[in-house]
Tab-separated table of C-alpha atoms and ligand atoms in Angstrom:
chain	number	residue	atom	x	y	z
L	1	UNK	CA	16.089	-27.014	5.234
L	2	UNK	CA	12.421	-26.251	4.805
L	3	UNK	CA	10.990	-24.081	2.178
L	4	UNK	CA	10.938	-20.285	3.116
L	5	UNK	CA	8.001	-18.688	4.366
L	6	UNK	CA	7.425	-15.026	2.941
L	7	UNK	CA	5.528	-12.251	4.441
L	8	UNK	CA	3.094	-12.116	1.402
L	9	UNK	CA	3.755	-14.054	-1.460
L	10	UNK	CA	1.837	-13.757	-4.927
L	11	UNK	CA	-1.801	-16.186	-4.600
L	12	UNK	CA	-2.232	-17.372	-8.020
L	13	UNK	CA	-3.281	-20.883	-9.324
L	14	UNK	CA	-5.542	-22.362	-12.354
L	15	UNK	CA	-8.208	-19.199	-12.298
L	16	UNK	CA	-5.156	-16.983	-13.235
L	17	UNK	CA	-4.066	-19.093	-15.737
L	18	UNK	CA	-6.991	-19.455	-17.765
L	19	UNK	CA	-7.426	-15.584	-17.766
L	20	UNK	CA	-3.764	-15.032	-18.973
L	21	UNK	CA	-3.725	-17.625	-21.541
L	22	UNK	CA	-7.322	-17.027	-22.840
L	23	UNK	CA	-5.867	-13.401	-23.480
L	24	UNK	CA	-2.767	-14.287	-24.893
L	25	UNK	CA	-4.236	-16.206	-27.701
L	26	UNK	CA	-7.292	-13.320	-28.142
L	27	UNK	CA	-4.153	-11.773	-29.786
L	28	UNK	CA	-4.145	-9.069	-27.643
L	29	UNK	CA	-0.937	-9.324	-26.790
L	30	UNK	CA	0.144	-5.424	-27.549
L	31	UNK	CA	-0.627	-3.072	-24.667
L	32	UNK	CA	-4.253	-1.522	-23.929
L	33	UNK	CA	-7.200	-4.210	-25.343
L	34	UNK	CA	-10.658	-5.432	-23.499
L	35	UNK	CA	-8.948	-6.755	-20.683
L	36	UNK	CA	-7.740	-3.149	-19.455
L	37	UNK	CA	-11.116	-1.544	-20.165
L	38	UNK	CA	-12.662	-4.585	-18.334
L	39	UNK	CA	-10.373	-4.364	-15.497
L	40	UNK	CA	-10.902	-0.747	-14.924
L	41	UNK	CA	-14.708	-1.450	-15.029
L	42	UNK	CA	-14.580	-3.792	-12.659
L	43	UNK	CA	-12.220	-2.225	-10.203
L	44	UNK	CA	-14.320	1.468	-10.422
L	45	UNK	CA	-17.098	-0.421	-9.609
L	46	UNK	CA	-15.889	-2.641	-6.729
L	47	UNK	CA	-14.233	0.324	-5.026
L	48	UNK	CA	-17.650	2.997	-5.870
L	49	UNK	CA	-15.876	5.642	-7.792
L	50	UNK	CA	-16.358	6.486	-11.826
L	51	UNK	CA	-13.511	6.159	-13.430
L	52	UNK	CA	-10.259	3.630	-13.215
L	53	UNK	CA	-6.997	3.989	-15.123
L	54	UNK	CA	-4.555	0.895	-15.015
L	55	UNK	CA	-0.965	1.350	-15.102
L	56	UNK	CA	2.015	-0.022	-15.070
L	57	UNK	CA	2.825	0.572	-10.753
L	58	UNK	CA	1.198	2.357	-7.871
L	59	UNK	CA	4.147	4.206	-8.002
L	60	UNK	CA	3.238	5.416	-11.792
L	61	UNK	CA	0.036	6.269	-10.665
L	62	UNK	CA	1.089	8.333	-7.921
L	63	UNK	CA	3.220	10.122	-9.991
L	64	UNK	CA	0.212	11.304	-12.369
L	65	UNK	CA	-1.841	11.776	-9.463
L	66	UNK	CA	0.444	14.838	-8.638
L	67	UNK	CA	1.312	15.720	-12.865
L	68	UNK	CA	-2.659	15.997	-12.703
L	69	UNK	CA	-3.454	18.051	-9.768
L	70	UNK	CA	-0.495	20.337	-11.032
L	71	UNK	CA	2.242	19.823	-8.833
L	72	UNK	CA	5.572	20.953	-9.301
L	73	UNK	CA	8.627	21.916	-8.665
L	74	UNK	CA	9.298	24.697	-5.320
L	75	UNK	CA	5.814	22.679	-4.024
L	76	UNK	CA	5.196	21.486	-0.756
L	77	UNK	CA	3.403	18.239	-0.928
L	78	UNK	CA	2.467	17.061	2.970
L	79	UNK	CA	2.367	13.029	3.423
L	80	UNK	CA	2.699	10.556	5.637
L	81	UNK	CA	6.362	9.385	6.906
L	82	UNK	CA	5.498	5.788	7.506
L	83	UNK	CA	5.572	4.299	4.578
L	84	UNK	CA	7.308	2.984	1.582
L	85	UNK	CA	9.300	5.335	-0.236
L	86	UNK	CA	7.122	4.895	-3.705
L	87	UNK	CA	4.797	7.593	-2.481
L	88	UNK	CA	7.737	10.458	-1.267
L	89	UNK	CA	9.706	9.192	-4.668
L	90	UNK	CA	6.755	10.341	-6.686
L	91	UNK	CA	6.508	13.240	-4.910
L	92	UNK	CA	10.277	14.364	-6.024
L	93	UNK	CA	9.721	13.187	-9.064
L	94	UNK	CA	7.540	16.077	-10.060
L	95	UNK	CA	10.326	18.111	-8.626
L	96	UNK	CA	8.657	19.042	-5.298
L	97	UNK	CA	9.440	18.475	-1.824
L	98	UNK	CA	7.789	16.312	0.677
L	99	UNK	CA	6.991	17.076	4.159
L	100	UNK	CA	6.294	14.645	6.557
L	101	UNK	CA	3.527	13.971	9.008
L	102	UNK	CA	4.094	11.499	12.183
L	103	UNK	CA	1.305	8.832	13.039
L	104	UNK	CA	-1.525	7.974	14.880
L	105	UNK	CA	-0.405	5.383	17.710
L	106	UNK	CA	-3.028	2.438	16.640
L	107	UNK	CA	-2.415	2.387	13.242
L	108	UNK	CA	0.252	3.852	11.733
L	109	UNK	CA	-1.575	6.180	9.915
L	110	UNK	CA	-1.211	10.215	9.257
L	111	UNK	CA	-2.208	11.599	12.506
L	112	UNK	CA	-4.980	14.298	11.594
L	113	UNK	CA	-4.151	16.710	14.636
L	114	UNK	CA	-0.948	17.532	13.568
L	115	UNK	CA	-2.028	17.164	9.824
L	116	UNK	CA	-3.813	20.475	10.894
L	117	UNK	CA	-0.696	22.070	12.950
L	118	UNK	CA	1.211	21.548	9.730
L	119	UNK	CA	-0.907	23.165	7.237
L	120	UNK	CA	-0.806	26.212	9.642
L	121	UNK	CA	2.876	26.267	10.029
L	122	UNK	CA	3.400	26.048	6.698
L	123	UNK	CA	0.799	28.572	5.397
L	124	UNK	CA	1.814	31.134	8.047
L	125	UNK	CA	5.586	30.462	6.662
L	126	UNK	CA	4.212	31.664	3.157
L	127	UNK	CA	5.150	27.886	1.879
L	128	UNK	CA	3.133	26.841	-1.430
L	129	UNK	CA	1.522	23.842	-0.140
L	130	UNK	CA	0.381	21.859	-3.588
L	131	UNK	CA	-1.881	18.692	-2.045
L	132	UNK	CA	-1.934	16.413	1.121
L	133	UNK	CA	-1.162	12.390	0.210
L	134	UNK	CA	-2.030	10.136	3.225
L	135	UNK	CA	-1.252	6.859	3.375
L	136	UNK	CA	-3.284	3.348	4.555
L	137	UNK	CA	-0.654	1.093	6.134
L	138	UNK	CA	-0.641	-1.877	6.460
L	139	UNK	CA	-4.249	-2.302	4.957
L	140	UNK	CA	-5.711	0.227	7.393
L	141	UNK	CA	-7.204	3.096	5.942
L	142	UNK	CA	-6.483	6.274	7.153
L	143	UNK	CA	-8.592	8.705	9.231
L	144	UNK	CA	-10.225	10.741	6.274
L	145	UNK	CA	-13.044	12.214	7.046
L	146	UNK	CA	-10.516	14.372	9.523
L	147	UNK	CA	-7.590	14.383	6.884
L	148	UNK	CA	-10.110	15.581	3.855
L	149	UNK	CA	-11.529	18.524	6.166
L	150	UNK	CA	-8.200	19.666	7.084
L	151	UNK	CA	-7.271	20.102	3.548
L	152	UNK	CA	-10.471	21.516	2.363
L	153	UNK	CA	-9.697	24.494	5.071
L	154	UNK	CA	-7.041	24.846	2.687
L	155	UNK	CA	-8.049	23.866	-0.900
L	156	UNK	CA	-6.010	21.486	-1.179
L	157	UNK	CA	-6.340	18.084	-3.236
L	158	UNK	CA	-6.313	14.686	-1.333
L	159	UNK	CA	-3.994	12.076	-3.044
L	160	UNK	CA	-4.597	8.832	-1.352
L	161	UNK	CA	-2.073	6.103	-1.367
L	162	UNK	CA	-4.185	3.069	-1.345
L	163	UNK	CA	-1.616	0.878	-2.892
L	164	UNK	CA	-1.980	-1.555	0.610
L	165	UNK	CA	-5.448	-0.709	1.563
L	166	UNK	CA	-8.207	-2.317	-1.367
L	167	UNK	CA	-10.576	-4.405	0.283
L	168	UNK	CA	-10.946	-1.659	3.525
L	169	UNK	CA	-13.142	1.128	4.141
L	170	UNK	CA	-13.136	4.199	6.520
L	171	UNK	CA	-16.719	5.480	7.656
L	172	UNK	CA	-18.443	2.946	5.743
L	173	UNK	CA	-17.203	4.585	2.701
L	174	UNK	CA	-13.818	2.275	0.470
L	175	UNK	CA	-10.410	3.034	0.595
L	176	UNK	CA	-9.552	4.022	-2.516
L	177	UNK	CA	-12.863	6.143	-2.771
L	178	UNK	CA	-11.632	8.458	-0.211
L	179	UNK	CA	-9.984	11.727	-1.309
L	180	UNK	CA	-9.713	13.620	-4.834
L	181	UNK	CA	-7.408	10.837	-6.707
L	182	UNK	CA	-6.869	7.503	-4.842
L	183	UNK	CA	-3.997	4.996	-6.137
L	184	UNK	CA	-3.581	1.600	-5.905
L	185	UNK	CA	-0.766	-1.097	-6.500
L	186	UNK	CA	-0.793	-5.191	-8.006
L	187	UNK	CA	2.996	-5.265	-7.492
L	188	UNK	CA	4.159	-8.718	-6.497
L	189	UNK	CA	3.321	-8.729	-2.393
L	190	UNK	CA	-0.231	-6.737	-2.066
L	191	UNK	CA	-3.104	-8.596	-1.532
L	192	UNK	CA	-3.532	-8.955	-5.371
L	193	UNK	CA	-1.117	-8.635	-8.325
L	194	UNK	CA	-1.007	-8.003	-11.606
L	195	UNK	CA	2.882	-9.602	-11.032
L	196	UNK	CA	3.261	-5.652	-11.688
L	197	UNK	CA	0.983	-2.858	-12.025
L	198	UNK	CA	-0.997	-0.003	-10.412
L	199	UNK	CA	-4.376	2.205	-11.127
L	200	UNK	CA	-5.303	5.783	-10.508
L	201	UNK	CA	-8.646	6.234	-9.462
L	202	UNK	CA	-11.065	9.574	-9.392
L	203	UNK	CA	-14.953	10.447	-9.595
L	204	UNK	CA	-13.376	13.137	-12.157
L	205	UNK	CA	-13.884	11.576	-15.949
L	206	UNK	CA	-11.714	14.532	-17.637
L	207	UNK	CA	-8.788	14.114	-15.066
L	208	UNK	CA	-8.946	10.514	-15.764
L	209	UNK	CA	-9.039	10.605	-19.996
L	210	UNK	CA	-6.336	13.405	-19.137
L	211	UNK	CA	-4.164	10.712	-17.030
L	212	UNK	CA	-4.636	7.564	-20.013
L	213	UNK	CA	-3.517	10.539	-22.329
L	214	UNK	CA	-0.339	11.354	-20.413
L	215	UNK	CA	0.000	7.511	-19.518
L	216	UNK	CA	0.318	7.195	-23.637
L	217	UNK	CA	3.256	8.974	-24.136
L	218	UNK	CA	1.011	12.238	-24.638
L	219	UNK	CA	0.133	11.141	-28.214
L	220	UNK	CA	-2.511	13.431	-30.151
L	221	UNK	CA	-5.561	11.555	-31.853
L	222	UNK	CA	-3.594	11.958	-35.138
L	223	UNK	CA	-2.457	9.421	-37.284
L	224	UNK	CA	1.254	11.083	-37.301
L	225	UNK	CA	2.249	10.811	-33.594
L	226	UNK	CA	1.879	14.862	-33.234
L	227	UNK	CA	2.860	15.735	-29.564
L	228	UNK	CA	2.539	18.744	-27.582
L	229	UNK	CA	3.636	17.938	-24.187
L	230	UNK	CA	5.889	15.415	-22.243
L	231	UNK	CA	4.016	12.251	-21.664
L	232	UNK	CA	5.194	8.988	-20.140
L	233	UNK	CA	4.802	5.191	-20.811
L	234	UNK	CA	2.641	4.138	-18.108
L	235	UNK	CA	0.279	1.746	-19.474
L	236	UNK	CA	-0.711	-1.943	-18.125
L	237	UNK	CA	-0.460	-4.621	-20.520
L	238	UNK	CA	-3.716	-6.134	-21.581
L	239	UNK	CA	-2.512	-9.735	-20.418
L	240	UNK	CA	-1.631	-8.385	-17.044
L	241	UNK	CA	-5.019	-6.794	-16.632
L	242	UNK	CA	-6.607	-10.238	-17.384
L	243	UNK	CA	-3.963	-11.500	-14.380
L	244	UNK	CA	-5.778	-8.554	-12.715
L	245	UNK	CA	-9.412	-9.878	-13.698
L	246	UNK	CA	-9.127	-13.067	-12.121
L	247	UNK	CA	-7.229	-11.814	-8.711
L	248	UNK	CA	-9.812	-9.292	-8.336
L	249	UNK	CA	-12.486	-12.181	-8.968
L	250	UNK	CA	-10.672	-13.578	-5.544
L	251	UNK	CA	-10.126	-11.046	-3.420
L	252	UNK	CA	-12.552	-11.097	-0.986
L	253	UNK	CA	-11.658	-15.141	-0.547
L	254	UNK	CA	-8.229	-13.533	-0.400
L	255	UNK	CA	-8.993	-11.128	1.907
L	256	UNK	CA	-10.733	-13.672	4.240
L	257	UNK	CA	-7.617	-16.363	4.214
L	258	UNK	CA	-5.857	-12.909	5.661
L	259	UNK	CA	-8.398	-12.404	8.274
L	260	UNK	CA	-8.300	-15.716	9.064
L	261	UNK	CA	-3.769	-15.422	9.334
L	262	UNK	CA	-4.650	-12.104	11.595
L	263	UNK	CA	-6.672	-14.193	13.983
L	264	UNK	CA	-4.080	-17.001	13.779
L	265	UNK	CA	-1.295	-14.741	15.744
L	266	UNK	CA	-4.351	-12.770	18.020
L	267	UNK	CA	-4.526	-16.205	19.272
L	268	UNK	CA	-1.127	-16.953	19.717
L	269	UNK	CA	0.182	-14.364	21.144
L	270	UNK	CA	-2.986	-13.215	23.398
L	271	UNK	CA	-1.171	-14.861	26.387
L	272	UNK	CA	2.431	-13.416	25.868
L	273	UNK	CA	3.446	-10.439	27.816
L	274	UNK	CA	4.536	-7.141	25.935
L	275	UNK	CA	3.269	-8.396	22.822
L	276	UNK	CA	0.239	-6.333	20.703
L	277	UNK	CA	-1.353	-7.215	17.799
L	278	UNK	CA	-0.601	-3.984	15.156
L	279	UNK	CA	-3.375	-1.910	14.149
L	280	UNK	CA	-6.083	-1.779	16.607
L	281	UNK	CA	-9.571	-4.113	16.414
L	282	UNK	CA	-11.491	-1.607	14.191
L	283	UNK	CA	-11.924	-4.682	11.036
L	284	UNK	CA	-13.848	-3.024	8.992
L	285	UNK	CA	-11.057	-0.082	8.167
L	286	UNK	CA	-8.650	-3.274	7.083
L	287	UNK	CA	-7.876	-5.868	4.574
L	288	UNK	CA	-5.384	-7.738	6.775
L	289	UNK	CA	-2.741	-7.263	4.031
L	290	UNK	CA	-0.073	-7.990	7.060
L	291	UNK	CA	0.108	-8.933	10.289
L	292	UNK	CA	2.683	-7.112	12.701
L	293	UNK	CA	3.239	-7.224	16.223
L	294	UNK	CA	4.879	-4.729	18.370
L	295	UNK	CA	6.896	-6.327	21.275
L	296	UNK	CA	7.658	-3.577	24.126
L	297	UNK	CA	11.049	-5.282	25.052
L	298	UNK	CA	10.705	-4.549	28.964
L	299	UNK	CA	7.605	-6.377	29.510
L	300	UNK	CA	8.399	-8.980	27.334
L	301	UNK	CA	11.989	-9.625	28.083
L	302	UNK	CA	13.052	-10.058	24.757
L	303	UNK	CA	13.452	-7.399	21.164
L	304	UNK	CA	11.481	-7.518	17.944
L	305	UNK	CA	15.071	-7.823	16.579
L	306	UNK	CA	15.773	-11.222	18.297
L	307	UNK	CA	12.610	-12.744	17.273
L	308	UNK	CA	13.547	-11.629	13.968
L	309	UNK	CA	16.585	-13.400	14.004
L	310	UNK	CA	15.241	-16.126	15.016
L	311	UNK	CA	12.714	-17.262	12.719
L	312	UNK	CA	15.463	-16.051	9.990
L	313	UNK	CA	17.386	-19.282	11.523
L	314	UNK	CA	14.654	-21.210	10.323
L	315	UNK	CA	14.110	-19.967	6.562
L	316	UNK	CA	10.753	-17.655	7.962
L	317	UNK	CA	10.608	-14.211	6.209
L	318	UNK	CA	9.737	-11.482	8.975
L	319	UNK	CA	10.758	-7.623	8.858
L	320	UNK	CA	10.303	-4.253	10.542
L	321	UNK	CA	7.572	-1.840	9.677
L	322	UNK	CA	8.922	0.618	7.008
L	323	UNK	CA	11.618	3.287	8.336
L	324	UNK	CA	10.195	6.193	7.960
L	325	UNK	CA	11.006	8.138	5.608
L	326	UNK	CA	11.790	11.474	7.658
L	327	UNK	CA	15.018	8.709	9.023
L	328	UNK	CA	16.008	7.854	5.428
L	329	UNK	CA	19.614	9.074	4.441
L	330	UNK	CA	17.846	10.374	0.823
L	331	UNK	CA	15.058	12.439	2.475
L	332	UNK	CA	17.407	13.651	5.644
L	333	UNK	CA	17.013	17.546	4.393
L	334	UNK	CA	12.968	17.710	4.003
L	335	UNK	CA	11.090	18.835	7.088
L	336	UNK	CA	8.711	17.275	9.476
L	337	UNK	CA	6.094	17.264	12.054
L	338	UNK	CA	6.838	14.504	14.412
L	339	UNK	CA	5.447	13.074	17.818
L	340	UNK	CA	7.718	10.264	18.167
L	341	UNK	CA	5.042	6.946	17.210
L	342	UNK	CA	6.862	5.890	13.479
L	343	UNK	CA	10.159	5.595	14.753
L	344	UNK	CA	9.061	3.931	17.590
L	345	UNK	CA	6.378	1.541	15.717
L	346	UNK	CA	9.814	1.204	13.275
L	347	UNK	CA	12.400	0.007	16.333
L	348	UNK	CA	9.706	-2.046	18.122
L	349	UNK	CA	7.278	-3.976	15.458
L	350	UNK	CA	7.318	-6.847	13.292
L	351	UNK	CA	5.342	-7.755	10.463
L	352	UNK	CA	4.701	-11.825	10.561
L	353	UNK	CA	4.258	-13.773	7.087
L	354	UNK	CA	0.363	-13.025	6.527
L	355	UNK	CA	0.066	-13.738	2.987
L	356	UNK	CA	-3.425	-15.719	1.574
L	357	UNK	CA	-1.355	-18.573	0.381
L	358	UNK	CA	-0.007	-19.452	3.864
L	359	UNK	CA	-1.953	-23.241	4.547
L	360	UNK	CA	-2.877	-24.302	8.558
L	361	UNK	CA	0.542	-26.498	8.433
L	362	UNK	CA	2.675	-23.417	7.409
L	363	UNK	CA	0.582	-21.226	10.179
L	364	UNK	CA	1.644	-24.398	12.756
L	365	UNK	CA	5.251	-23.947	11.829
L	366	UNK	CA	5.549	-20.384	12.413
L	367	UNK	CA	3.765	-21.458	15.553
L	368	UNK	CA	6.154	-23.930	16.820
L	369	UNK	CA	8.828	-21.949	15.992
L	370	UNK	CA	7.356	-18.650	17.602
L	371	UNK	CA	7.018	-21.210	20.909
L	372	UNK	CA	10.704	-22.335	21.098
L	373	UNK	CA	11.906	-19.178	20.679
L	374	UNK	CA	9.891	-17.697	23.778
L	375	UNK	CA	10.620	-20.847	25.461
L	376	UNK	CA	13.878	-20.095	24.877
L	377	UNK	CA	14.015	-16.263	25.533
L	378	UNK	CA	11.468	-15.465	28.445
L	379	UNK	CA	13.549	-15.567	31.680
L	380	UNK	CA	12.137	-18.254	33.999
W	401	PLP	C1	3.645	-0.825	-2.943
W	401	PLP	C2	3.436	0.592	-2.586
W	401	PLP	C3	3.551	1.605	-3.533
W	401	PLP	C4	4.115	1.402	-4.906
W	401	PLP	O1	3.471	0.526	-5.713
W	401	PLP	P1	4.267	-0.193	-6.908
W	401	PLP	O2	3.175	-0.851	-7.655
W	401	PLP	O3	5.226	-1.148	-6.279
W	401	PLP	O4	4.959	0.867	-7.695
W	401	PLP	C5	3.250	2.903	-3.165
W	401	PLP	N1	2.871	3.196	-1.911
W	401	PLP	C6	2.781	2.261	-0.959
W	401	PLP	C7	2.340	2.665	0.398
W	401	PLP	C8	3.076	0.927	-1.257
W	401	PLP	O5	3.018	-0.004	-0.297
């Protein structure tokens, strides 16, 4: 059997190496140490915003995103439904309840027009709305000039969950630069990795020394560990920051090899009936994190599902977008706004191995197998 391909596997080689062993034997093996400071740097800077906090996960840094902006329990935090459920999990963690917002057809992404119908609902139901968190999917930022203005008519804060989306923009302006607090994610399978590990980002410097202060279990500058509030351990380790260093020295050659996968399948499936490359042509709004298709099953005579299976057969990862979350079992009593477009992006696309380590040959074989099975599947 040949090796298995994987939708997006970890691209590390010699570069990494020499940053994780040149901090290992700096000594600074014990967290925090000039590899976080110089990975937050580094990462404000690339993405144009003041201040960077690493962490241990996106998911970390989402929930002090909402400990910062003050949300709690009986709040009403509105976010998108398609996505992974890091971003409604923080929400609950704070003790508040999520309510979801459908997408926008193209992309995934919050849809802005009923962004607005929601915040009216909900403020002419008396709910306490606490702050909007949109999502980029895929790599795609979301529509935020639209999104931000909505919530401003409401003063809220914008979380945004950038944990897919470094490397894109929106208006000429980064993802991860967009809204109040942005977060990011290195977790194994984003375009770069820290193996694990997140940041919270913000223009704000006090919410930022508040979040390293929380991130620190809370600790007061005294020598005795004196404590006045709950704090967490959130921290990234200074040798996975220096992992960090050197990925984020790559990533726009990482973000190109991606391009480059994203063209791959334009190309080879331009000819095939039903079949639409995910995410619209707007490039600049993506970092081609992955590559889905969606397959309308009429046209094409077959189901994303049997494709699926298919390359499955032979040893190629592929999977359905992520269920959205207004469909999962653990989020079944939380309300929505819905038109319809996740569930149907969730029964009807695919996301394709895309990762930046993918070489031409594995491309070919995803190819050749892609080509039997529509040879195989496509009524004559
Ligand atoms: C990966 C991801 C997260 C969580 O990041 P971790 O680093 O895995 O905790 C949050 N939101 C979205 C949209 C993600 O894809």
């Amino acid at each position: 059997m040949k090796s298995r391909l994987y939708l997006s596997s970890p691209d590390v080689g010699d570069l990494e190496e020499k940053y994780l062993l040149e901090a290992f034997r700096s000594g600074w093996i014990a967290p925090l140490g000039p590899d976080v400071d110089a990975f937050e740097r580094e990462m404000a800077e690339r993405v144009g915003v003041r201040e960077a906090v690493a962490l241990s996960s996106g998911t970390a840094a989402l929930h002090l995103a909402l400990v910062g902006h003050g949300v709690g329990a009986g709040d009403v935090v509105v976010t998108s439904t398609m996505t992974f459920a890091a971003t409604s999990n923080a929400i609950r963690y704070v003790g508040a309840e999520p309510y979801f917002i459908d997408s926008e057809p193209d992309t995934g992404n919050m849809d802005p027009a009923l962004l607005e119908r929601a915040l009216e609902n909900l403020a002419a139901d008396g709910m306490k709305v606490a702050a909007v968190v949109p999502v980029d999917l895929l790599g795609k930022a979301a529509n935020y000039t639209k999104i931000c203005a909505a919530a401003s008519l409401y003063g809220l804060p914008v979380i945004a969950d950038a944990a897919e989306s470094l490397g894109a923009s929106h208006a000429g302006k980064k993802a991860g630069a967009w809204g109040d607090t942005a977060v990011l994610s290195f977790n194994g399978n984003k375009i770069m990795t820290t193996s694990g590990g997140g940041m919270l980002l913000t223009n704000d410097e006090a919410f930022a020394a508040r979040t390293r202060y929380l991130a620190t279990q809370a600790r007061q500058p005294v020598a005795h560990y004196e404590h006045t509030e709950v704090g967490y351990n959130y921290r990234l380790s200074n040798l996975l920051a220096a992992l960090g260093r050197a990925q984020l020295s790559r990533l726009d050659e990482m973000i190109e090899r991606r391009r480059a996968v994203r063209s791959f399948y334009r190309d080879l499936f331009s000819e095939v009936p039903g079949v639409r490359i995910f995410g619209g042509c707007n490039d600049d709004d993506d970092n081609f994190w992955l590559t889905s298709i969606e397959v309308d099953s009429s046209a094409a005579g077959w189901s994303a599902a049997d494709l699926r299976k298919w390359l499955d057969k032979e040893n190629i990862e592929s999977r359905p977008l992520w269920k959205p979350m207004h469909l999962q079992p653990v989020f079944s009593d939380t309300s929505s706004l819905l038109n319809g477009v996740s569930q149907r992006l969730f029964e009807t696309g695919l996301t394709l191995p895309s990762g930046s380590v993918l070489r031409s040959d594995d491309l070919e074989r995803v190819a050749c197998s892609v080509r039997e099975f529509l040879a195989s599947s496509v009524p004559a």
